[in-house]
GROMACS .gro file of C-alpha atoms in nm:
model
   92
    1MET     CA    1   6.497  11.177 -24.907
    2ALA     CA    2   6.788  11.140 -24.659
    3GLN     CA    3   6.795  11.337 -24.336
    4GLN     CA    4   7.017  11.631 -24.311
    5VAL     CA    5   7.318  11.520 -24.091
    6SER     CA    6   7.530  11.853 -24.094
    7GLY     CA    7   7.482  12.224 -24.142
    8GLN     CA    8   7.568  12.568 -24.010
    9ILE     CA    9   7.385  12.824 -23.798
   10THR     CA   10   7.449  13.180 -23.857
   11VAL     CA   11   7.384  13.444 -23.594
   12THR     CA   12   7.285  13.733 -23.829
   13THR     CA   13   7.268  14.002 -23.564
   14ALA     CA   14   7.500  13.993 -23.249
   15GLY     CA   15   7.277  14.007 -22.933
   16THR     CA   16   6.988  13.848 -23.108
   17GLU     CA   17   6.978  13.476 -23.042
   18VAL     CA   18   6.887  13.224 -23.300
   19GLN     CA   19   6.716  12.894 -23.223
   20GLY     CA   20   6.871  12.581 -23.360
   21PRO     CA   21   6.701  12.406 -23.656
   22ASN     CA   22   6.444  12.123 -23.627
   23ILE     CA   23   6.689  11.829 -23.658
   24LYS     CA   24   6.646  11.523 -23.456
   25GLY     CA   25   6.933  11.329 -23.324
   26ALA     CA   26   7.076  11.181 -23.005
   27ARG     CA   27   7.425  11.339 -23.004
   28PHE     CA   28   7.553  11.639 -23.185
   29ALA     CA   29   7.902  11.786 -23.241
   30LEU     CA   30   7.904  12.162 -23.236
   31LYS     CA   31   8.204  12.379 -23.358
   32ALA     CA   32   8.244  12.739 -23.371
   33HIS     CA   33   8.333  12.820 -23.734
   34PRO     CA   34   8.726  12.849 -23.768
   35ASN     CA   35   8.682  13.186 -23.958
   36ASN     CA   36   8.478  13.340 -23.672
   37THR     CA   37   8.664  13.635 -23.516
   38ASP     CA   38   8.495  13.632 -23.160
   39THR     CA   39   8.297  13.408 -22.921
   40VAL     CA   40   7.976  13.232 -23.013
   41TRP     CA   41   7.734  13.136 -22.717
   42ILE     CA   42   7.535  12.825 -22.699
   43GLY     CA   43   7.266  12.690 -22.453
   44ASN     CA   44   6.909  12.744 -22.321
   45ASP     CA   45   6.854  12.961 -22.016
   46GLY     CA   46   6.528  12.785 -21.943
   47ALA     CA   47   6.330  13.066 -22.107
   48ASN     CA   48   6.433  12.956 -22.456
   49ALA     CA   49   6.711  13.229 -22.496
   50ILE     CA   50   7.077  13.270 -22.471
   51ALA     CA   51   7.326  13.546 -22.420
   52ALA     CA   52   7.693  13.608 -22.318
   53THR     CA   53   7.561  13.608 -21.960
   54THR     CA   54   7.391  13.284 -21.963
   55GLY     CA   55   7.562  13.077 -22.237
   56PHE     CA   56   7.841  12.835 -22.297
   57PRO     CA   57   8.126  13.007 -22.481
   58LEU     CA   58   8.283  12.860 -22.793
   59ASN     CA   59   8.583  13.048 -22.941
   60PRO     CA   60   8.673  13.020 -23.312
   61GLY     CA   61   8.750  12.638 -23.389
   62GLU     CA   62   8.643  12.500 -23.049
   63THR     CA   63   8.409  12.194 -23.039
   64ILE     CA   64   8.182  12.035 -22.803
   65LEU     CA   65   7.963  11.737 -22.801
   66ARG     CA   66   7.612  11.765 -22.681
   67THR     CA   67   7.351  11.481 -22.613
   68MET     CA   68   6.994  11.597 -22.690
   69ARG     CA   69   6.681  11.495 -22.870
   70ASN     CA   70   6.662  11.786 -23.123
   71LEU     CA   71   6.900  12.071 -23.226
   72ASN     CA   72   6.611  12.315 -23.167
   73GLU     CA   73   6.660  12.262 -22.799
   74LEU     CA   74   6.960  12.499 -22.808
   75TRP     CA   75   6.982  12.874 -22.884
   76PHE     CA   76   7.284  13.042 -23.042
   77ASP     CA   77   7.419  13.408 -23.001
   78ALA     CA   78   7.750  13.572 -23.093
   79ASP     CA   79   7.968  13.876 -22.995
   80ILE     CA   80   7.991  13.963 -23.369
   81SER     CA   81   7.723  13.970 -23.623
   82GLY     CA   82   7.760  13.686 -23.886
   83GLU     CA   83   7.929  13.435 -23.678
   84LYS     CA   84   7.857  13.072 -23.729
   85VAL     CA   85   7.836  12.742 -23.552
   86CYS     CA   86   7.873  12.428 -23.754
   87TRP     CA   87   7.690  12.109 -23.644
   88PHE     CA   88   7.695  11.745 -23.716
   89ILE     CA   89   7.489  11.445 -23.595
   90VAL     CA   90   7.729  11.209 -23.427
   91GLU     CA   91   7.458  10.957 -23.321
   92SER     CA   92   7.091  10.941 -23.415
   0.00000   0.00000   0.00000
């Protein structure tokens, strides 16, 4: 079976961070879904959490590249429930 190379992470409840899935890679592209209505926050505050006060903001449609071993190293939160972050492995 082929490894999953793309997907979406949904923050079901605003203010409650979601851990990224267990997906190994070397470099990931992360994009706030273009249909989002507000900011999503990504990162890891060192205590395996994230919030608007400790995260990196992505507004609808914005993209960043991130080098890491696994997508589960990041946590995701949002200002609005149901917002999404799309991800893609750029390099494995």
